[in-house]
CSV table of C-alpha atoms and ligand atoms in Angstrom, one decimal:
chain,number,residue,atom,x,y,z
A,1,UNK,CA,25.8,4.5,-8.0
A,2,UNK,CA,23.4,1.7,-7.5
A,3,UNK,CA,19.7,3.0,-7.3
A,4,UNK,CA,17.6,2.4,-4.2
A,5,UNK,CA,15.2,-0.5,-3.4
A,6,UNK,CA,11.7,0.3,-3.5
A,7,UNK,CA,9.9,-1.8,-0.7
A,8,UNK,CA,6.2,-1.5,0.2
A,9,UNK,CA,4.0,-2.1,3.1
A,10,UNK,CA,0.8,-3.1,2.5
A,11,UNK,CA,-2.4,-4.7,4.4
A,12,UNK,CA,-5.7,-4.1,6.3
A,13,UNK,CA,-6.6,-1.7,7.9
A,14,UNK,CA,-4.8,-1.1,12.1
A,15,UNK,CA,-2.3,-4.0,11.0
A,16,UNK,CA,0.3,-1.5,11.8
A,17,UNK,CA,1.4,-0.5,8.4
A,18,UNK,CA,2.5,2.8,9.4
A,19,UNK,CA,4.4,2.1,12.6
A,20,UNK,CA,6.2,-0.8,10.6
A,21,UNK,CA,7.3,1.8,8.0
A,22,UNK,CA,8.4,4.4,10.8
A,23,UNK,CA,10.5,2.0,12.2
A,24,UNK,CA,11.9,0.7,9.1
A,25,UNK,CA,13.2,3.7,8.3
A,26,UNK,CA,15.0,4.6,11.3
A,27,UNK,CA,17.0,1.2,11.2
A,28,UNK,CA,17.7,1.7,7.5
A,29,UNK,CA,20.4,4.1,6.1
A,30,UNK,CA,19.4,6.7,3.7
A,31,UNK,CA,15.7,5.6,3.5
A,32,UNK,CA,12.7,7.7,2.9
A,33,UNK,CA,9.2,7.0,3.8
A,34,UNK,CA,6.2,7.5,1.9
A,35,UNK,CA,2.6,7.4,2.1
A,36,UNK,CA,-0.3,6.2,-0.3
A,37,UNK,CA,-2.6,8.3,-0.1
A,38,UNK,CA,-0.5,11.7,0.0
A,39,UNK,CA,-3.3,13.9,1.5
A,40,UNK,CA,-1.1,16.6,1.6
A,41,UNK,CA,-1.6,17.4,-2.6
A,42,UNK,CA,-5.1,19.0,-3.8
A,43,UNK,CA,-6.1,15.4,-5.2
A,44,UNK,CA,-4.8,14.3,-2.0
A,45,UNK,CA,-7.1,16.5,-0.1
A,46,UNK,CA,-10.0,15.1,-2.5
A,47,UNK,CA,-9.6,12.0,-1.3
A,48,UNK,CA,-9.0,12.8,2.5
A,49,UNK,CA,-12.7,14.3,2.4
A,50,UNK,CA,-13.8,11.2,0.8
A,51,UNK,CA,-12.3,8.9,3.1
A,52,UNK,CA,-13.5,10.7,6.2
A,53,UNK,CA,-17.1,11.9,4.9
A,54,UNK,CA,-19.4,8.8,5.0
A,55,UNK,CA,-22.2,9.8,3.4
A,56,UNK,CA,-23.7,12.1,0.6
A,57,UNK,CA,-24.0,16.0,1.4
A,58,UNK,CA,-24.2,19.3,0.4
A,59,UNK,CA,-20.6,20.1,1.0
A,60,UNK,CA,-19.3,17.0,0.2
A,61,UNK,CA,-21.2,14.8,-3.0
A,62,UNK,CA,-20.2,11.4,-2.8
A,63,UNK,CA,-17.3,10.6,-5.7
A,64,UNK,CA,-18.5,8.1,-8.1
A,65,UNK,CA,-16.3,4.6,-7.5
A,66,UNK,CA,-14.6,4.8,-10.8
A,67,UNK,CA,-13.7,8.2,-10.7
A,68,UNK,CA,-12.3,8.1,-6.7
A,69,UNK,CA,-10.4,5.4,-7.9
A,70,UNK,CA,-8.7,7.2,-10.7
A,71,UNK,CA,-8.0,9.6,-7.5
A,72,UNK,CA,-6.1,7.3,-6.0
A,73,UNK,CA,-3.8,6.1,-9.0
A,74,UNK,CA,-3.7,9.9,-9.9
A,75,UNK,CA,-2.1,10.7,-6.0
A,76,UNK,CA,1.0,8.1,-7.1
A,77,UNK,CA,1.6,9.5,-10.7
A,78,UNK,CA,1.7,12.6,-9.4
A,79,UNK,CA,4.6,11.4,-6.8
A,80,UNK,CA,6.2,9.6,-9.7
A,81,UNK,CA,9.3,12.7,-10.5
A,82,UNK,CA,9.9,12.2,-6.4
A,83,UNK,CA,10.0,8.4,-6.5
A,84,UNK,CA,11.9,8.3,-9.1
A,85,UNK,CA,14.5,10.6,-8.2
A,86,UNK,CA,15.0,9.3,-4.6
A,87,UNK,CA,15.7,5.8,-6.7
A,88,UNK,CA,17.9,7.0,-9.0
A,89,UNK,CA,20.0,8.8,-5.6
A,90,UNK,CA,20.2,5.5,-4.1
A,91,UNK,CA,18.2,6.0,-1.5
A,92,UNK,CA,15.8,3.3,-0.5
A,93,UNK,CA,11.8,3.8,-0.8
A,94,UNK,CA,9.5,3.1,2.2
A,95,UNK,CA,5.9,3.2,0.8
A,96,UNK,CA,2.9,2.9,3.0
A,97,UNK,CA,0.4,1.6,1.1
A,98,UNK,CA,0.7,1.5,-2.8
A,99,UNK,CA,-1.4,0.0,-5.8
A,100,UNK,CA,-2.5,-2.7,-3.9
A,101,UNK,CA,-4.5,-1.0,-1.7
A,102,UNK,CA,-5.9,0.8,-4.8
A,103,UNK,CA,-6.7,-2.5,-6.2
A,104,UNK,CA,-8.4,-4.3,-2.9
A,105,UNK,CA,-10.6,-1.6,-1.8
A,106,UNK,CA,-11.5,-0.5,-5.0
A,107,UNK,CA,-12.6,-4.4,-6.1
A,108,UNK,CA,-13.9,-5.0,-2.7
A,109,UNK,CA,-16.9,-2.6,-3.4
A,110,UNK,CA,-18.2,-4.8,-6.4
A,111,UNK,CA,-18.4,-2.2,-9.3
A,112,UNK,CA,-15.2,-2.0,-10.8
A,113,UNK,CA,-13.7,-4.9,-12.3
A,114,UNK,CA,-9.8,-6.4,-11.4
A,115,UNK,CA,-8.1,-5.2,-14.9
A,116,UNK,CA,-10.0,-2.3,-14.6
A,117,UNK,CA,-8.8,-1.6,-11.2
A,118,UNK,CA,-5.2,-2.4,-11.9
A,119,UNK,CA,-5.2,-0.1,-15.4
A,120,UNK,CA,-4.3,2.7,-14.3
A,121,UNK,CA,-1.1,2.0,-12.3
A,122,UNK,CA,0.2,0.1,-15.1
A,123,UNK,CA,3.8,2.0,-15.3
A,124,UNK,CA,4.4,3.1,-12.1
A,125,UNK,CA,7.8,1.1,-10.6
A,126,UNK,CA,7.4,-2.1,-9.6
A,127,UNK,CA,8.6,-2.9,-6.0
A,128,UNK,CA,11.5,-5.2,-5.2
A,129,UNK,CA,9.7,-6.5,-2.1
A,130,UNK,CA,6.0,-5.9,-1.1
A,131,UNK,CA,5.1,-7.2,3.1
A,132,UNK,CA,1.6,-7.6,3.6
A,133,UNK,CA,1.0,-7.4,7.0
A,134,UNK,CA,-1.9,-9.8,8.2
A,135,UNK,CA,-4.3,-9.3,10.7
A,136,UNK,CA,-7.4,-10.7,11.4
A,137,UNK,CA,-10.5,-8.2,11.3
A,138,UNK,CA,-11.6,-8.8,14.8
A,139,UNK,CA,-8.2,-8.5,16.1
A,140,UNK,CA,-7.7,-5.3,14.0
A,141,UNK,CA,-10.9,-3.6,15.5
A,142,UNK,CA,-9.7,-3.7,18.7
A,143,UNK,CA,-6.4,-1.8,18.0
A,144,UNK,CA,-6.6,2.3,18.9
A,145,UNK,CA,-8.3,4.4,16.0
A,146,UNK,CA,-10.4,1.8,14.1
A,147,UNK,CA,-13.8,2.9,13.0
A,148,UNK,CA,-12.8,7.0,11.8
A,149,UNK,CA,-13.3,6.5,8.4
A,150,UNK,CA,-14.6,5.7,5.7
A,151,UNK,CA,-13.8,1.6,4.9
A,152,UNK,CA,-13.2,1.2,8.8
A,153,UNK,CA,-16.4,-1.0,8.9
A,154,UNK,CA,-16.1,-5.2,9.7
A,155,UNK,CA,-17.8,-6.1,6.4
A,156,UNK,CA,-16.1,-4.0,4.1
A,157,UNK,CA,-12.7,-4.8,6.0
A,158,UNK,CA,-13.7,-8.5,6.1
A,159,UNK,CA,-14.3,-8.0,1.8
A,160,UNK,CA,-10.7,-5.8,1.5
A,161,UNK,CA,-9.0,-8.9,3.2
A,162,UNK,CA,-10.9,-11.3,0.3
A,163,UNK,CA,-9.8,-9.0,-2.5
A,164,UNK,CA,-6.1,-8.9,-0.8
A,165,UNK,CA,-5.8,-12.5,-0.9
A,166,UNK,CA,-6.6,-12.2,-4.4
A,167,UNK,CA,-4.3,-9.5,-5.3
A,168,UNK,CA,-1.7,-11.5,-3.7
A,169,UNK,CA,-2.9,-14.7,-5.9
A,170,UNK,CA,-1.9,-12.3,-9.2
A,171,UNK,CA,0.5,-9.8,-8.7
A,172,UNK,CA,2.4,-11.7,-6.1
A,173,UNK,CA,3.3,-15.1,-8.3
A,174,UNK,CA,6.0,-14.6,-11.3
A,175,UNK,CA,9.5,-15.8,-11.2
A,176,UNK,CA,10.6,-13.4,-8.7
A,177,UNK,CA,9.7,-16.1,-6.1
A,178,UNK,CA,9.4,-14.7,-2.7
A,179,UNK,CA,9.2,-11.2,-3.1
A,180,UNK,CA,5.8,-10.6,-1.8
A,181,UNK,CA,5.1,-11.8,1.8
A,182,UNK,CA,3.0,-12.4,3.9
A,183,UNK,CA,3.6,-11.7,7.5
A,184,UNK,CA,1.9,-12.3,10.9
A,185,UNK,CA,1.0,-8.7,12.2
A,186,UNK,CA,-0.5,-10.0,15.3
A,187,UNK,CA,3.1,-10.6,16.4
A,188,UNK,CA,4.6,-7.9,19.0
A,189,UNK,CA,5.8,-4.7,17.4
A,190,UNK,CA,9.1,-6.0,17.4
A,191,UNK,CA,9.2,-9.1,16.1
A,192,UNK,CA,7.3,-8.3,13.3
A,193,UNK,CA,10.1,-5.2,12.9
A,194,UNK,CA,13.3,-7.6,12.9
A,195,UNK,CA,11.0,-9.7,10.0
A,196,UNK,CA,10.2,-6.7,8.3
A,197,UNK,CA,13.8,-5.6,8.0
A,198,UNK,CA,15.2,-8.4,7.6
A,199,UNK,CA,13.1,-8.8,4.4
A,200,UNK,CA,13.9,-4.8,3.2
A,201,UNK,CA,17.0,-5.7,3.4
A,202,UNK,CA,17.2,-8.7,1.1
A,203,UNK,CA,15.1,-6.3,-1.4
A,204,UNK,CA,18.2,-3.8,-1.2
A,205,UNK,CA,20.4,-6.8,-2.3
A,206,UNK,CA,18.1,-7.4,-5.2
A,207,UNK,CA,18.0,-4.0,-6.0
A,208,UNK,CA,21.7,-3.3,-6.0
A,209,UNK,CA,21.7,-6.1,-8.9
A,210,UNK,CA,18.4,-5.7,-11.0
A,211,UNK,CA,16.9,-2.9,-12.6
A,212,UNK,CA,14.0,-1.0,-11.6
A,213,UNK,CA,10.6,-2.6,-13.4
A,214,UNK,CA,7.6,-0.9,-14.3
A,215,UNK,CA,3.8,-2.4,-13.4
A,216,UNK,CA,3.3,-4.2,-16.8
B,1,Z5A,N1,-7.1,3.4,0.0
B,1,Z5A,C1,-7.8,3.1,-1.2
B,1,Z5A,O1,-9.0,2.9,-1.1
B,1,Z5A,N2,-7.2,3.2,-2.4
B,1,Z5A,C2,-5.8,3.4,-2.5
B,1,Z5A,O2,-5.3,3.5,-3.6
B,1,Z5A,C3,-5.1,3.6,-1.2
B,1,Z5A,C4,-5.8,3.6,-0.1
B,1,Z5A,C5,-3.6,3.9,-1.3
B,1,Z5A,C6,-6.3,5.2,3.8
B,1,Z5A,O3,-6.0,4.8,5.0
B,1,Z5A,C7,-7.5,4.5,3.3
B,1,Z5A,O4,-7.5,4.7,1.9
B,1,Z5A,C8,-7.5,3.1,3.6
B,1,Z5A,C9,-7.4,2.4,2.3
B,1,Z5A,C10,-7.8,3.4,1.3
B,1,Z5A,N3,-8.8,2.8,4.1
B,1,Z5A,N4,-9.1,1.9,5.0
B,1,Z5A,N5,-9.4,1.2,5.8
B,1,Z5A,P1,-4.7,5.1,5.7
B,1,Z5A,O5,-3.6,4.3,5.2
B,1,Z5A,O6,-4.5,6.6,5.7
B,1,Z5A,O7,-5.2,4.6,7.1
B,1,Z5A,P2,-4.5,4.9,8.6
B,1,Z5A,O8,-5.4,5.8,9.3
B,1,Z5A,O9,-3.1,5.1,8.5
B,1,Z5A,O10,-4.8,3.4,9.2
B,1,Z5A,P3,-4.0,2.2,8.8
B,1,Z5A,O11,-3.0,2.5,7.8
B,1,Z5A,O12,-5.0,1.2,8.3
B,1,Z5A,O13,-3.4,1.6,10.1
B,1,Z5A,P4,-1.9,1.0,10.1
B,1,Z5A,O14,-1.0,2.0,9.6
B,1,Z5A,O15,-1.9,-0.3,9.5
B,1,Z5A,O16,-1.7,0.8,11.7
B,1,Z5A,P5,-0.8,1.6,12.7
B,1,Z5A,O17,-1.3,3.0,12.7
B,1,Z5A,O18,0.6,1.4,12.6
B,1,Z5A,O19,-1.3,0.9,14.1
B,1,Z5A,C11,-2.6,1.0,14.5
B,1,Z5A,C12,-2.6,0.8,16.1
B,1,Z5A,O20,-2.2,-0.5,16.4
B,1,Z5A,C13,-1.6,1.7,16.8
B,1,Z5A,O21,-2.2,2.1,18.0
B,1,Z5A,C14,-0.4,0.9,17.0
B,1,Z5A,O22,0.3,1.2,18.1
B,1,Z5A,C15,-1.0,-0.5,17.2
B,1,Z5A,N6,-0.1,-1.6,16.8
B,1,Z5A,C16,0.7,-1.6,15.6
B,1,Z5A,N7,1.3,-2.8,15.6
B,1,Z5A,C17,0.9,-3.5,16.6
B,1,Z5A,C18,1.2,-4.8,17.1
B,1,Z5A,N8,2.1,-5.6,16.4
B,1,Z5A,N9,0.7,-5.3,18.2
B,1,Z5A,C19,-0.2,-4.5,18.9
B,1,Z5A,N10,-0.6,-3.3,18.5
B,1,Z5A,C20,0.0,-2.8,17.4
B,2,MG,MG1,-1.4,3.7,8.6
C-alpha cells in the first residue's frame, strides 16, 4: 500500500490555520488531523500554561526560551510512533502547525539562534507539501480570539511574520520546487479551501511516488 502524504499548515497567528485543516480533512478520504502543540500530553500541558500565563509567578515560573523550545520539539517526537504509523496505513497527515512554527516564534524572540532552533527536529518526517497561510498582522487582529495568549501581541506577531519569511527563504528552496506555498489567507474561507486542497492533493500524488524524508 502506498503510504500517506504528510501536508502541513502553517502561519501567523488567526490566519485560519485551524479551520483550513478542519475542512481539509472532511473533503479528503482517509485523512487525519493533527495539532502542533498537542496540549493534551503532560509536556503538552507544560506548554499550554506557558502559552496562556504571561508573566512570571508563584504557580507558574516563566520557562527559560531554550528549554520551552525543546518543549515544543519534545511535543512532536513524542507524536512520532502515531505519525508514523498513520503514514505507513496510508492515510494522509493534516498537521496544524509543525516545526516551522517552532522555528519562527522561537527565533523571533532574539535569544536562540536559527540552527539552534532547527536542531532538535532534525529527523522528524519531512512534509510533501507545507501552505503557509498569509495574513497581514492588522488584518489578523481583527479576526475573533486574538490577544488570549501568550505571542498574541502586534510586535511579536509582526517579528513571527519576519522569522516566517525567513524560514520560508531556507527550508522552503531545494529541488522539490513548489512544495511550500504561500497562500493569500485574507481570501474568503472558501477560496482559500479549494487552493488549499487543491495543493494537498498534488502532495498525495507526490507521496504515492516518493518516499517519506526525514528533516536533514
Ligand atoms: N508555537 C511555538 O511557539 N512553537 C511551536 O513549536 C509551535 C507553536 C508548534 C499555539 O497556538 C502557539 O504556540 C502559537 C505558536 C506557538 N502562538 N501564537 N501566536 P495555537 O496554534 O494553539 O493557536 P490558536 O489559538 O489555534 O490560534 P491560531 O492557530 O493562530 O489561529 P488559526 O488556527 O490560524 O485561525 P482559526 O482559528 O482558523 O481562525 C481564527 C478566526 O478567523 C476564526 O474566527 C475564523 O472563523 C476566522 N477566519 C478563518 N479564516 C478566515 C477567512 N478566510 N476570512 C475571514 N475570517 C476567517
Ligand atoms: Mg489554530
Amino acid at each position: 500500500m502506498p503510504r500517506g502524504a504528510l501536508i502541513v499548515i502553517e502561519g501567523l497567528d488567526r490566519a485560519g490555520k485551524t479551520t483550513q485543516c478542519a475542512l481539509l480533512e472532511s473533503r479528503l478520504y482517509n485523512s487525519r488531523l493533527i495539532k502542533f502543540p498537542d496540549r493534551t500530553t503532560p509536556i503538552g500541558q507544560v506548554i499550554n500554561t506557558y502559552l496562556t500565563t504571561d508573566s512570571d509567578s508563584d504557580s507558574s515560573p516563566l520557562l527559560e526560551d531554550h528549554a520551552i523550545h525543546l518543549l515544543f520539539s519534545a511535543n512532536r517526537w513524542e507524536a512520532l510512533p502515531s505519525l508514523l504509523a498513520s503514514l505507513e496505513a496510508g492515510e494522509t497527515l493534516i498537521l496544524d502547525r509543525y516545526i516551522y512554527s517552532g522555528i519562527a516564534f522561537s527565533i523571533a524572540k532574539g535569544t536562540l539562534g536559527y540552527e539552534y532552533a532547527r536542531a532538535p527536529d532534525v529527523g522528524l518526517p519531512s512534509p510533501d507539501a507545507v501552505v503557509f497561510l498569509d495574513l497581514p498582522v492588522d488584518v489578523a487582529k481583527g479576526r475573533a480570539g486574538f490577544g488570549g495568549e501568550r505571542y498574541e501581541r502586534s510586535d511579536v506577531q509582526e517579528r513571527v511574520r519576519g522569522c516566517f519569511d525567513e524560514v520560508r527563504r531556507r527550508e522552503g528552496a531545494g529541488e522539490r520546487h513548489g512544495w511550500w506555498t504561500v497562500v493569500d489567507a485574507g481570501q474568503g474561507i472558501e477560496k482559500v479551501a479549494e487552493m488549499v486542497e487543491d495543493l494537498a492533493v498534488r502532495a498525495m500524488i507526490w507521496a504515492k511516488k516518493n518516499e517519506l524524508r526525514r528533516i536533514e
